[in-house]
Amino acid sequence: MALSDHVDLNGFIEGVKRRNPGQPEFVQAVTEVAEDIFDFIQDKEQYHKYQILRRIAEPDRVISFRVVWEDDNNNIRVQRGYRVQNNNAIGPYKGGIRFHPTVTESVLKFLAFEQTFKNALTGLPMGGGKGGANFNPKGKSDHEVMRFCQSFMTELYRHVGQNIDVPAGDIGVGGREIGYMFGQYKRITNSFEGVLTGKGLEYGGSLIRTEATGYGAVYFLENMLTRVGNSVEGKRAIISGSGNVATHAAEKIVQLGGKVLTLSDSEGFIHDPEGIDQERIDWVKAHKTKRRGRIAEYADEFKSATFHAGERPWGVECDIAIPCATQNELNGREAETLVANGCIAVSEGANMPTDLEGAHVFKKAQILFAPGKAANAGGVAVSGLEMSQNSARISWKEAELQQLLKDIMSGIHERCAEHGGRAGSDHIDYVRGANIAGFKKVADAMLAYGVV
Ligand code: NDP
């Protein structure tokens, strides 16, 4: 087949849009990857002939189901649950569960697609999936959350298993929710197995899983800086979000001698020019998890800080930015502000926090820009290690796991650097590197299986 017979990039994107109407996040994620992959596969006939990219961009299956539960006032509530199983070419489906009112099929399809590349980048045998529900845990009692989780798992259990699909936490799903879901799975199936990761240490969880995503995003950042003879030490960092990923990214920045100036939530951001040190990070962690509080209250507690309602932190001058809240929280205009203010590196703790326009701004400015699928892979990597520990029925020590996480993040950095360079330039395009390295591994496994 002559290469001219193949559909071009625009034709491919048009096809994705046509087949996925009303799914902008999914189309955005596929477009970002396709821009790099089309260039890479231009002279690679096998990938064209076997329609590999088209197949990865069509989930293996999308499961959608009703979740009924009863609130504390005896009202019957109906929510929609999903599991998107995108691709299991290199291992069981793996990816988090998100409980948030913004959850839609499009959001979960984009996340499952991204997860496929991310998991491949870790070097561990994990396919890509994602799930969730349009349930808002905010303001719900513990018992309401428990009843919702149990109802959610009462359907999900049919589709998951330690060798089939192993979900984890994500936005709105932390240790509490994983505990309720694991308990229900065990109760229904009468099987104690590693069907979920992010479990409590008492029942098969792994040390450092909680810290892994945020720490990993900063290790990746440190790898990028080291390559150009720089480091985190002495740098001013702005961070968005104030959940699991944000607080642990902040902690690692502080440990490496940097200064954290901001944190945020969906209501606004706090700016603390004195720096958010370990004591203040601990306060935020307790405030958000134990008291389920809002970030605005930080400014009441610490007088050096100001709260900026309804705003995002990207206008604060910094050397480093780490978006750790949600998708599309940093747009083209904000990216331009960051570059103009002298920001030298962006490491995405969240999934696709920078929109397409913003990503193009960073690429053009040639700053160090780590996409989420590479930078935030530390969480799923330690989830992979939790699966290994569960299978072998052992628990590794913290020091061992910390070292493994560091090594895995360095390995991901190397894989991105290998594929993200261009002849005649010292600059690494980490987005391109991550897309190609992740694609190649999954694609080669798919070729081995033939047409299935
Ligand atoms: P959490 O639920 O712990 O925290 C999420 C934070 O982001 C909260 O501060 C939340 O504020 C804020 N946020 C959520 N939605 C929005 C929104 N629409 N606008 C503004 N702020 C918002 O989640 P995680 O920290 O676990 O996840 C954060 C990101 O990291 C997500 O993109 C997730 O997919 C990604 N990620 C997480 C991993 C993990 O291991 N947990 C692994 C890899 C990626 P509020 O409380 O107001 O909603």
Short mmCIF file of C-alpha atoms and ligand atoms in Angstrom, two decimals:
data_model
loop_
_atom_site.label_atom_id
_atom_site.label_comp_id
_atom_site.label_asym_id
_atom_site.label_seq_id
_atom_site.Cartn_x
_atom_site.Cartn_y
_atom_site.Cartn_z
CA MET A 1 0.00 0.00 0.00
CA ALA A 2 1.45 3.39 -0.95
CA LEU A 3 1.65 5.82 1.95
CA SER A 4 -0.43 8.30 -0.07
CA ASP A 5 -3.36 5.88 0.32
CA HIS A 6 -3.38 6.51 4.06
CA VAL A 7 -5.68 9.04 5.60
CA ASP A 8 -3.82 12.23 6.63
CA LEU A 9 -3.80 13.79 10.12
CA ASN A 10 -6.73 16.11 9.44
CA GLY A 11 -8.77 13.29 7.93
CA PHE A 12 -8.01 11.13 10.96
CA ILE A 13 -9.07 13.85 13.43
CA GLU A 14 -12.23 14.53 11.43
CA GLY A 15 -13.06 10.81 11.67
CA VAL A 16 -12.50 10.82 15.46
CA LYS A 17 -14.80 13.86 15.78
CA ARG A 18 -17.48 12.21 13.63
CA ARG A 19 -17.42 8.96 15.60
CA ASN A 20 -17.41 10.71 19.01
CA PRO A 21 -19.93 13.54 18.82
CA GLY A 22 -20.23 15.72 21.92
CA GLN A 23 -16.96 14.36 23.39
CA PRO A 24 -14.55 17.34 23.24
CA GLU A 25 -12.11 16.12 25.92
CA PHE A 26 -11.67 12.78 24.17
CA VAL A 27 -11.15 14.42 20.76
CA GLN A 28 -8.65 16.84 22.35
CA ALA A 29 -6.59 14.02 23.89
CA VAL A 30 -6.54 11.98 20.67
CA THR A 31 -5.61 15.09 18.63
CA GLU A 32 -2.66 15.86 20.88
CA VAL A 33 -1.30 12.33 20.54
CA ALA A 34 -2.08 11.99 16.82
CA GLU A 35 -0.10 15.15 16.00
CA ASP A 36 3.08 13.41 17.16
CA ILE A 37 2.26 9.86 16.12
CA PHE A 38 1.44 10.72 12.51
CA ASP A 39 4.88 12.23 12.14
CA PHE A 40 6.54 9.20 13.77
CA ILE A 41 4.72 6.50 11.76
CA GLN A 42 5.04 8.25 8.40
CA ASP A 43 7.59 5.72 7.15
CA LYS A 44 6.42 2.76 9.24
CA GLU A 45 4.11 0.75 7.03
CA GLN A 46 3.02 -1.87 9.61
CA TYR A 47 1.44 0.68 11.96
CA HIS A 48 -0.59 2.10 9.07
CA LYS A 49 -1.61 -1.22 7.60
CA TYR A 50 -2.86 -2.56 10.91
CA GLN A 51 -4.63 0.72 11.80
CA ILE A 52 -2.91 0.78 15.18
CA LEU A 53 -3.66 4.39 16.18
CA ARG A 54 -7.28 4.09 15.05
CA ARG A 55 -7.61 0.93 17.17
CA ILE A 56 -6.05 2.51 20.30
CA ALA A 57 -8.45 5.47 19.86
CA GLU A 58 -11.46 3.13 19.96
CA PRO A 59 -11.87 1.78 23.53
CA ASP A 60 -12.10 -2.01 23.88
CA ARG A 61 -15.39 -1.32 25.70
CA VAL A 62 -17.30 1.41 27.51
CA ILE A 63 -19.49 0.14 30.32
CA SER A 64 -22.14 2.47 31.68
CA PHE A 65 -24.50 1.64 34.52
CA ARG A 66 -27.06 2.99 36.95
CA VAL A 67 -26.02 3.55 40.56
CA VAL A 68 -28.94 3.88 42.97
CA TRP A 69 -28.44 4.80 46.62
CA GLU A 70 -30.35 6.27 49.52
CA ASP A 71 -29.23 9.52 51.18
CA ASP A 72 -29.49 10.31 54.91
CA ASN A 73 -32.95 11.86 54.41
CA ASN A 74 -34.25 8.66 52.79
CA ASN A 75 -34.33 10.18 49.31
CA ILE A 76 -33.54 7.73 46.51
CA ARG A 77 -30.72 9.10 44.38
CA VAL A 78 -29.75 7.93 40.89
CA GLN A 79 -26.27 8.44 39.43
CA ARG A 80 -24.46 7.15 36.34
CA GLY A 81 -21.35 5.00 36.75
CA TYR A 82 -18.81 4.06 34.07
CA ARG A 83 -15.79 1.93 33.39
CA VAL A 84 -13.88 2.58 30.18
CA GLN A 85 -11.54 -0.29 29.27
CA ASN A 86 -9.36 1.26 26.62
CA ASN A 87 -6.61 -1.20 25.81
CA ASN A 88 -5.11 -4.31 27.47
CA ALA A 89 -2.37 -5.13 24.95
CA ILE A 90 0.40 -5.07 27.57
CA GLY A 91 -1.44 -5.99 30.78
CA PRO A 92 -4.75 -5.88 32.68
CA TYR A 93 -6.67 -2.60 32.35
CA LYS A 94 -5.50 -0.18 35.04
CA GLY A 95 -6.58 3.35 35.92
CA GLY A 96 -8.40 5.32 38.56
CA ILE A 97 -11.99 5.92 39.52
CA ARG A 98 -13.20 9.53 39.66
CA PHE A 99 -16.22 10.76 41.64
CA HIS A 100 -16.99 14.32 40.55
CA PRO A 101 -20.05 16.11 39.12
CA THR A 102 -18.06 16.87 35.94
CA VAL A 103 -17.61 13.17 35.08
CA THR A 104 -18.91 12.29 31.60
CA GLU A 105 -18.21 9.53 29.10
CA SER A 106 -15.97 11.95 27.18
CA VAL A 107 -13.84 12.77 30.24
CA LEU A 108 -13.39 9.11 31.15
CA LYS A 109 -12.60 8.10 27.55
CA PHE A 110 -9.90 10.78 27.38
CA LEU A 111 -8.48 9.63 30.70
CA ALA A 112 -8.50 5.94 29.70
CA PHE A 113 -6.82 6.78 26.37
CA GLU A 114 -4.09 8.81 28.13
CA GLN A 115 -3.70 6.09 30.74
CA THR A 116 -2.83 3.56 28.04
CA PHE A 117 0.27 5.56 27.06
CA LYS A 118 1.14 6.49 30.63
CA ASN A 119 1.07 2.90 31.84
CA ALA A 120 3.21 1.78 28.91
CA LEU A 121 5.76 4.48 29.78
CA THR A 122 6.24 3.09 33.31
CA GLY A 123 7.72 -0.10 31.83
CA LEU A 124 5.28 -2.17 33.95
CA PRO A 125 2.74 -4.61 32.45
CA MET A 126 -0.45 -2.55 32.69
CA GLY A 127 -3.11 -1.68 30.12
CA GLY A 128 -5.24 1.48 30.23
CA GLY A 129 -8.67 2.09 31.75
CA LYS A 130 -10.58 4.67 33.78
CA GLY A 131 -13.92 4.83 35.56
CA GLY A 132 -16.10 6.94 37.75
CA ALA A 133 -19.44 8.52 38.38
CA ASN A 134 -21.08 11.94 38.39
CA PHE A 135 -21.36 11.68 42.17
CA ASN A 136 -20.22 14.60 44.29
CA PRO A 137 -18.75 13.36 47.59
CA LYS A 138 -18.49 16.95 48.88
CA GLY A 139 -20.91 17.60 51.71
CA LYS A 140 -21.99 13.94 51.93
CA SER A 141 -21.83 12.05 55.21
CA ASP A 142 -19.52 9.04 55.62
CA HIS A 143 -22.52 6.76 55.48
CA GLU A 144 -23.79 8.32 52.27
CA VAL A 145 -20.37 7.87 50.68
CA MET A 146 -20.31 4.27 51.91
CA ARG A 147 -23.73 3.47 50.45
CA PHE A 148 -22.78 5.05 47.14
CA CYS A 149 -19.48 3.13 46.94
CA GLN A 150 -21.22 -0.14 47.77
CA SER A 151 -23.87 0.40 45.11
CA PHE A 152 -21.20 1.40 42.56
CA MET A 153 -19.20 -1.79 43.24
CA THR A 154 -22.34 -3.96 43.15
CA GLU A 155 -22.28 -3.45 39.37
CA LEU A 156 -18.57 -2.83 38.78
CA TYR A 157 -17.49 -6.15 40.32
CA ARG A 158 -18.64 -8.02 37.17
CA HIS A 159 -16.13 -6.17 35.02
CA VAL A 160 -12.99 -6.07 37.19
CA GLY A 161 -10.56 -8.59 38.72
CA GLN A 162 -6.87 -8.86 39.53
CA ASN A 163 -6.07 -10.19 36.04
CA ILE A 164 -8.80 -8.26 34.21
CA ASP A 165 -9.02 -4.67 35.36
CA VAL A 166 -7.58 -3.12 38.51
CA PRO A 167 -9.00 0.34 39.34
CA ALA A 168 -7.46 2.84 41.80
CA GLY A 169 -8.35 6.28 43.21
CA ASP A 170 -8.55 9.61 41.41
CA ILE A 171 -10.38 12.90 42.06
CA GLY A 172 -12.88 12.35 44.86
CA VAL A 173 -11.73 8.78 45.49
CA GLY A 174 -9.15 8.35 48.25
CA GLY A 175 -8.44 5.75 50.92
CA ARG A 176 -11.93 5.95 52.42
CA GLU A 177 -13.72 5.23 49.13
CA ILE A 178 -11.26 2.48 48.11
CA GLY A 179 -11.90 0.81 51.49
CA TYR A 180 -15.67 0.82 50.99
CA MET A 181 -15.38 -0.50 47.43
CA PHE A 182 -12.85 -3.20 48.32
CA GLY A 183 -15.06 -4.33 51.21
CA GLN A 184 -18.04 -4.67 48.90
CA TYR A 185 -16.05 -6.54 46.21
CA LYS A 186 -14.79 -9.00 48.83
CA ARG A 187 -18.28 -9.44 50.21
CA ILE A 188 -19.88 -10.15 46.82
CA THR A 189 -17.16 -12.39 45.38
CA ASN A 190 -15.87 -13.99 48.59
CA SER A 191 -12.41 -13.47 47.17
CA PHE A 192 -9.56 -11.51 48.77
CA GLU A 193 -7.53 -10.36 45.80
CA GLY A 194 -5.69 -7.28 44.54
CA VAL A 195 -8.66 -5.96 42.58
CA LEU A 196 -8.07 -2.34 43.61
CA THR A 197 -4.92 -0.39 44.40
CA GLY A 198 -4.56 2.49 46.83
CA LYS A 199 -5.78 0.14 49.59
CA GLY A 200 -5.12 0.70 53.29
CA LEU A 201 -1.89 -0.81 54.62
CA GLU A 202 -3.90 -3.20 56.82
CA TYR A 203 -5.48 -4.94 53.83
CA GLY A 204 -2.89 -5.15 51.07
CA GLY A 205 -2.01 -1.53 50.34
CA SER A 206 1.50 -0.41 49.49
CA LEU A 207 3.63 2.11 51.32
CA ILE A 208 4.15 5.41 49.44
CA ARG A 209 1.17 4.89 47.09
CA THR A 210 -0.45 8.02 48.53
CA GLU A 211 2.64 10.15 47.98
CA ALA A 212 3.71 8.61 44.67
CA THR A 213 1.97 10.81 42.09
CA GLY A 214 2.98 14.16 43.58
CA TYR A 215 6.50 12.99 44.48
CA GLY A 216 6.89 11.43 41.03
CA ALA A 217 5.90 14.67 39.27
CA VAL A 218 8.66 16.48 41.16
CA TYR A 219 11.21 13.71 40.49
CA PHE A 220 10.41 14.06 36.79
CA LEU A 221 10.85 17.83 37.07
CA GLU A 222 14.19 17.34 38.84
CA ASN A 223 15.28 14.97 36.02
CA MET A 224 14.45 17.60 33.39
CA LEU A 225 16.28 20.33 35.34
CA THR A 226 19.32 18.15 36.03
CA ARG A 227 19.68 17.41 32.31
CA VAL A 228 20.11 21.15 31.66
CA GLY A 229 22.41 21.69 34.66
CA ASN A 230 19.76 23.12 36.99
CA SER A 231 17.77 21.93 40.04
CA VAL A 232 14.67 22.55 42.19
CA GLU A 233 16.72 24.10 44.98
CA GLY A 234 15.90 27.77 45.52
CA LYS A 235 13.11 27.80 42.90
CA ARG A 236 9.68 29.39 43.43
CA ALA A 237 6.89 26.96 42.55
CA ILE A 238 3.21 27.61 41.96
CA ILE A 239 0.93 24.63 42.38
CA SER A 240 -2.80 24.29 41.67
CA GLY A 241 -5.13 21.91 43.51
CA SER A 242 -4.93 21.04 47.19
CA GLY A 243 -5.72 17.33 47.07
CA ASN A 244 -3.57 14.25 47.05
CA VAL A 245 -1.34 15.15 44.11
CA ALA A 246 -0.95 18.86 44.92
CA THR A 247 -0.03 18.43 48.59
CA HIS A 248 2.55 15.72 47.88
CA ALA A 249 4.09 17.66 45.00
CA ALA A 250 4.37 20.61 47.40
CA GLU A 251 5.98 18.39 50.04
CA LYS A 252 8.66 17.13 47.63
CA ILE A 253 9.39 20.66 46.34
CA VAL A 254 9.99 21.76 49.95
CA GLN A 255 12.16 18.67 50.63
CA LEU A 256 14.32 19.55 47.63
CA GLY A 257 14.82 23.13 48.82
CA GLY A 258 12.19 24.91 46.69
CA LYS A 259 9.53 27.37 47.85
CA VAL A 260 5.81 26.74 47.25
CA LEU A 261 3.76 29.90 46.80
CA THR A 262 0.24 28.73 45.90
CA LEU A 263 -2.40 26.02 46.24
CA SER A 264 -6.00 26.09 45.00
CA ASP A 265 -9.37 24.36 44.75
CA SER A 266 -12.41 24.85 42.56
CA GLU A 267 -13.31 28.05 44.48
CA GLY A 268 -10.03 29.94 44.06
CA PHE A 269 -6.35 29.99 45.07
CA ILE A 270 -4.25 31.04 48.04
CA HIS A 271 -0.97 32.91 47.65
CA ASP A 272 1.46 32.72 50.54
CA PRO A 273 4.60 34.78 49.78
CA GLU A 274 6.26 33.40 52.95
CA GLY A 275 6.13 29.93 51.41
CA ILE A 276 3.93 26.94 52.20
CA ASP A 277 6.31 24.93 54.36
CA GLN A 278 5.94 21.37 55.69
CA GLU A 279 3.94 22.46 58.74
CA ARG A 280 1.48 24.37 56.53
CA ILE A 281 1.27 21.47 54.05
CA ASP A 282 0.39 19.15 56.96
CA TRP A 283 -2.33 21.63 57.97
CA VAL A 284 -3.76 21.58 54.40
CA LYS A 285 -3.70 17.77 54.28
CA ALA A 286 -5.61 17.46 57.56
CA HIS A 287 -7.95 20.29 56.61
CA LYS A 288 -8.87 18.71 53.26
CA THR A 289 -9.05 15.05 54.25
CA LYS A 290 -10.11 14.94 57.92
CA ARG A 291 -12.17 18.11 58.05
CA ARG A 292 -13.14 18.13 54.34
CA GLY A 293 -12.48 21.89 54.39
CA ARG A 294 -11.90 24.47 51.64
CA ILE A 295 -8.57 26.08 50.72
CA ALA A 296 -9.99 29.59 51.37
CA GLU A 297 -9.69 28.86 55.10
CA TYR A 298 -5.88 28.69 54.75
CA ALA A 299 -5.86 32.50 54.54
CA ASP A 300 -7.79 32.71 57.86
CA GLU A 301 -5.28 30.38 59.52
CA PHE A 302 -2.06 31.89 58.07
CA LYS A 303 -2.11 35.68 57.95
CA SER A 304 0.72 35.96 55.40
CA ALA A 305 -1.59 34.47 52.75
CA THR A 306 -4.31 35.97 50.56
CA PHE A 307 -7.25 34.14 49.00
CA HIS A 308 -8.23 34.95 45.40
CA ALA A 309 -11.82 33.81 44.87
CA GLY A 310 -12.70 32.36 41.47
CA GLU A 311 -9.14 32.75 40.14
CA ARG A 312 -6.34 30.40 39.13
CA PRO A 313 -2.73 30.84 40.29
CA TRP A 314 -0.97 31.15 36.91
CA GLY A 315 -0.45 34.94 37.16
CA VAL A 316 1.82 34.62 40.22
CA GLU A 317 5.50 35.03 39.29
CA CYS A 318 7.41 31.76 39.54
CA ASP A 319 10.23 29.61 38.19
CA ILE A 320 8.21 26.39 38.13
CA ALA A 321 4.52 25.55 37.68
CA ILE A 322 2.91 22.27 38.69
CA PRO A 323 -0.80 22.03 37.77
CA CYS A 324 -2.31 19.34 40.02
CA ALA A 325 -6.10 19.94 39.98
CA THR A 326 -7.92 18.87 36.83
CA GLN A 327 -8.08 18.88 33.02
CA ASN A 328 -7.97 22.13 31.03
CA GLU A 329 -7.15 24.32 34.03
CA LEU A 330 -4.35 26.19 32.21
CA ASN A 331 -5.16 27.85 28.87
CA GLY A 332 -3.14 29.52 26.12
CA ARG A 333 -3.33 33.00 27.63
CA GLU A 334 -2.25 31.72 31.04
CA ALA A 335 0.60 29.76 29.43
CA GLU A 336 1.78 32.98 27.76
CA THR A 337 1.70 34.76 31.14
CA LEU A 338 3.80 32.00 32.71
CA VAL A 339 6.38 32.19 29.93
CA ALA A 340 6.46 36.02 30.07
CA ASN A 341 7.00 35.85 33.85
CA GLY A 342 10.10 33.70 33.36
CA CYS A 343 8.73 30.24 34.24
CA ILE A 344 11.34 27.71 33.08
CA ALA A 345 9.53 24.42 33.69
CA VAL A 346 6.03 22.97 33.89
CA SER A 347 5.39 19.48 35.25
CA GLU A 348 1.79 18.27 34.96
CA GLY A 349 0.65 16.48 38.13
CA ALA A 350 -2.93 16.39 36.85
CA ASN A 351 -4.13 14.74 33.63
CA MET A 352 -4.20 17.12 30.62
CA PRO A 353 -4.34 20.28 32.80
CA THR A 354 -2.90 22.35 29.94
CA ASP A 355 -5.27 22.79 27.01
CA LEU A 356 -4.08 22.32 23.40
CA GLU A 357 -3.39 26.03 22.94
CA GLY A 358 -1.41 26.20 26.18
CA ALA A 359 0.64 23.14 25.20
CA HIS A 360 1.48 24.81 21.87
CA VAL A 361 2.65 27.95 23.74
CA PHE A 362 5.03 25.91 25.93
CA LYS A 363 6.29 23.94 22.93
CA LYS A 364 6.97 27.10 20.95
CA ALA A 365 8.72 28.80 23.88
CA GLN A 366 10.82 25.62 24.30
CA ILE A 367 10.52 25.64 28.08
CA LEU A 368 10.77 22.31 29.90
CA PHE A 369 7.24 20.90 29.63
CA ALA A 370 6.39 17.48 31.07
CA PRO A 371 2.97 16.13 30.04
CA GLY A 372 0.85 14.38 32.67
CA LYS A 373 1.16 11.01 31.01
CA ALA A 374 4.88 11.09 31.85
CA ALA A 375 5.10 13.34 34.90
CA ASN A 376 2.22 11.91 36.93
CA ALA A 377 2.92 8.24 36.14
CA GLY A 378 4.48 7.69 39.57
CA GLY A 379 1.08 6.95 41.08
CA VAL A 380 0.15 4.21 38.69
CA ALA A 381 3.72 2.88 38.83
CA VAL A 382 3.43 2.33 42.59
CA SER A 383 -0.03 0.87 41.96
CA GLY A 384 1.73 -1.60 39.65
CA LEU A 385 4.11 -2.38 42.50
CA GLU A 386 1.10 -2.83 44.83
CA MET A 387 -0.26 -5.41 42.35
CA SER A 388 3.07 -7.26 42.38
CA GLN A 389 3.14 -7.26 46.19
CA ASN A 390 -0.46 -8.54 46.33
CA SER A 391 0.28 -11.35 43.85
CA ALA A 392 3.35 -12.41 45.82
CA ARG A 393 1.59 -11.75 49.17
CA ILE A 394 4.48 -9.66 50.46
CA SER A 395 5.06 -6.03 51.46
CA TRP A 396 8.16 -4.14 50.44
CA LYS A 397 9.85 -1.67 52.77
CA GLU A 398 9.47 2.07 52.31
CA ALA A 399 13.10 2.75 51.37
CA GLU A 400 12.93 0.07 48.69
CA LEU A 401 9.73 1.55 47.22
CA GLN A 402 11.08 5.13 47.33
CA GLN A 403 14.08 3.99 45.33
CA LEU A 404 11.91 2.07 42.85
CA LEU A 405 9.72 5.16 42.33
CA LYS A 406 12.78 7.34 41.69
CA ASP A 407 14.21 4.76 39.27
CA ILE A 408 10.90 4.41 37.43
CA MET A 409 10.60 8.20 37.01
CA SER A 410 14.18 8.37 35.72
CA GLY A 411 13.36 5.53 33.30
CA ILE A 412 10.30 7.41 32.02
CA HIS A 413 12.42 10.54 31.62
CA GLU A 414 14.99 8.59 29.59
CA ARG A 415 12.32 7.07 27.34
CA CYS A 416 10.81 10.51 26.68
CA ALA A 417 14.23 12.04 26.03
CA GLU A 418 15.09 9.22 23.61
CA HIS A 419 12.06 9.92 21.42
CA GLY A 420 11.61 13.64 22.08
CA GLY A 421 14.86 14.98 20.66
CA ARG A 422 15.40 16.45 17.19
CA ALA A 423 18.64 16.36 15.22
CA GLY A 424 20.58 19.61 15.56
CA SER A 425 18.83 20.73 18.77
CA ASP A 426 19.53 20.10 22.42
CA HIS A 427 15.89 20.75 23.36
CA ILE A 428 13.68 17.80 24.34
CA ASP A 429 10.02 17.88 23.35
CA TYR A 430 8.73 15.76 26.23
CA VAL A 431 5.18 15.67 24.88
CA ARG A 432 6.35 14.13 21.63
CA GLY A 433 8.76 11.83 23.48
CA ALA A 434 6.05 10.53 25.83
CA ASN A 435 3.54 10.02 23.02
CA ILE A 436 5.95 8.09 20.83
CA ALA A 437 7.53 5.96 23.57
CA GLY A 438 4.10 5.00 24.98
CA PHE A 439 2.61 4.35 21.55
CA LYS A 440 5.49 2.20 20.35
CA LYS A 441 5.28 -0.26 23.22
CA VAL A 442 1.52 -0.76 22.94
CA ALA A 443 1.60 -0.78 19.13
CA ASP A 444 4.27 -3.48 18.94
CA ALA A 445 2.29 -5.72 21.31
CA MET A 446 -0.83 -5.20 19.18
CA LEU A 447 1.07 -6.11 16.03
CA ALA A 448 2.14 -9.36 17.68
CA TYR A 449 -1.51 -10.31 18.28
CA GLY A 450 -2.60 -9.78 14.68
CA VAL A 451 -6.05 -8.48 13.87
CA VAL A 452 -8.08 -8.84 17.08
P1 NDP B 1 -8.18 15.08 44.79
O1 NDP B 1 -9.61 14.81 44.77
O2 NDP B 1 -7.37 14.63 45.95
O3 NDP B 1 -7.91 16.65 44.61
C1 NDP B 1 -8.35 17.33 43.49
C2 NDP B 1 -8.03 18.80 43.66
O4 NDP B 1 -8.30 19.47 42.42
C3 NDP B 1 -8.90 19.46 44.71
O5 NDP B 1 -8.19 20.52 45.29
C4 NDP B 1 -10.08 19.96 43.86
O6 NDP B 1 -10.76 21.06 44.41
C5 NDP B 1 -9.38 20.40 42.60
N1 NDP B 1 -10.32 20.32 41.48
C6 NDP B 1 -11.02 19.25 41.06
N2 NDP B 1 -11.81 19.56 40.03
C7 NDP B 1 -11.61 20.88 39.82
C8 NDP B 1 -12.14 21.80 38.89
N3 NDP B 1 -13.04 21.43 37.97
N4 NDP B 1 -11.67 23.09 38.93
C9 NDP B 1 -10.74 23.48 39.86
N5 NDP B 1 -10.22 22.64 40.76
C10 NDP B 1 -10.64 21.36 40.74
O7 NDP B 1 -7.58 14.48 43.42
P2 NDP B 1 -6.10 14.07 43.05
O8 NDP B 1 -5.15 15.00 43.71
O9 NDP B 1 -5.97 12.62 43.26
O10 NDP B 1 -6.11 14.32 41.46
C11 NDP B 1 -5.76 15.58 40.87
C12 NDP B 1 -5.36 15.36 39.41
O11 NDP B 1 -4.26 14.43 39.33
C13 NDP B 1 -6.45 14.79 38.51
O12 NDP B 1 -6.29 15.30 37.20
C14 NDP B 1 -6.12 13.30 38.49
O13 NDP B 1 -6.64 12.65 37.36
C15 NDP B 1 -4.61 13.37 38.46
N6 NDP B 1 -3.93 12.15 38.88
C16 NDP B 1 -4.13 11.63 40.13
C17 NDP B 1 -3.44 10.49 40.51
C18 NDP B 1 -3.51 9.98 41.91
O14 NDP B 1 -2.69 9.09 42.21
N7 NDP B 1 -4.38 10.45 42.76
C19 NDP B 1 -2.60 9.74 39.55
C20 NDP B 1 -2.39 10.42 38.30
C21 NDP B 1 -3.08 11.56 37.98
P3 NDP B 1 -12.24 20.85 44.98
O15 NDP B 1 -12.06 20.16 46.28
O16 NDP B 1 -12.80 22.24 45.09
O17 NDP B 1 -12.98 20.01 43.95
#
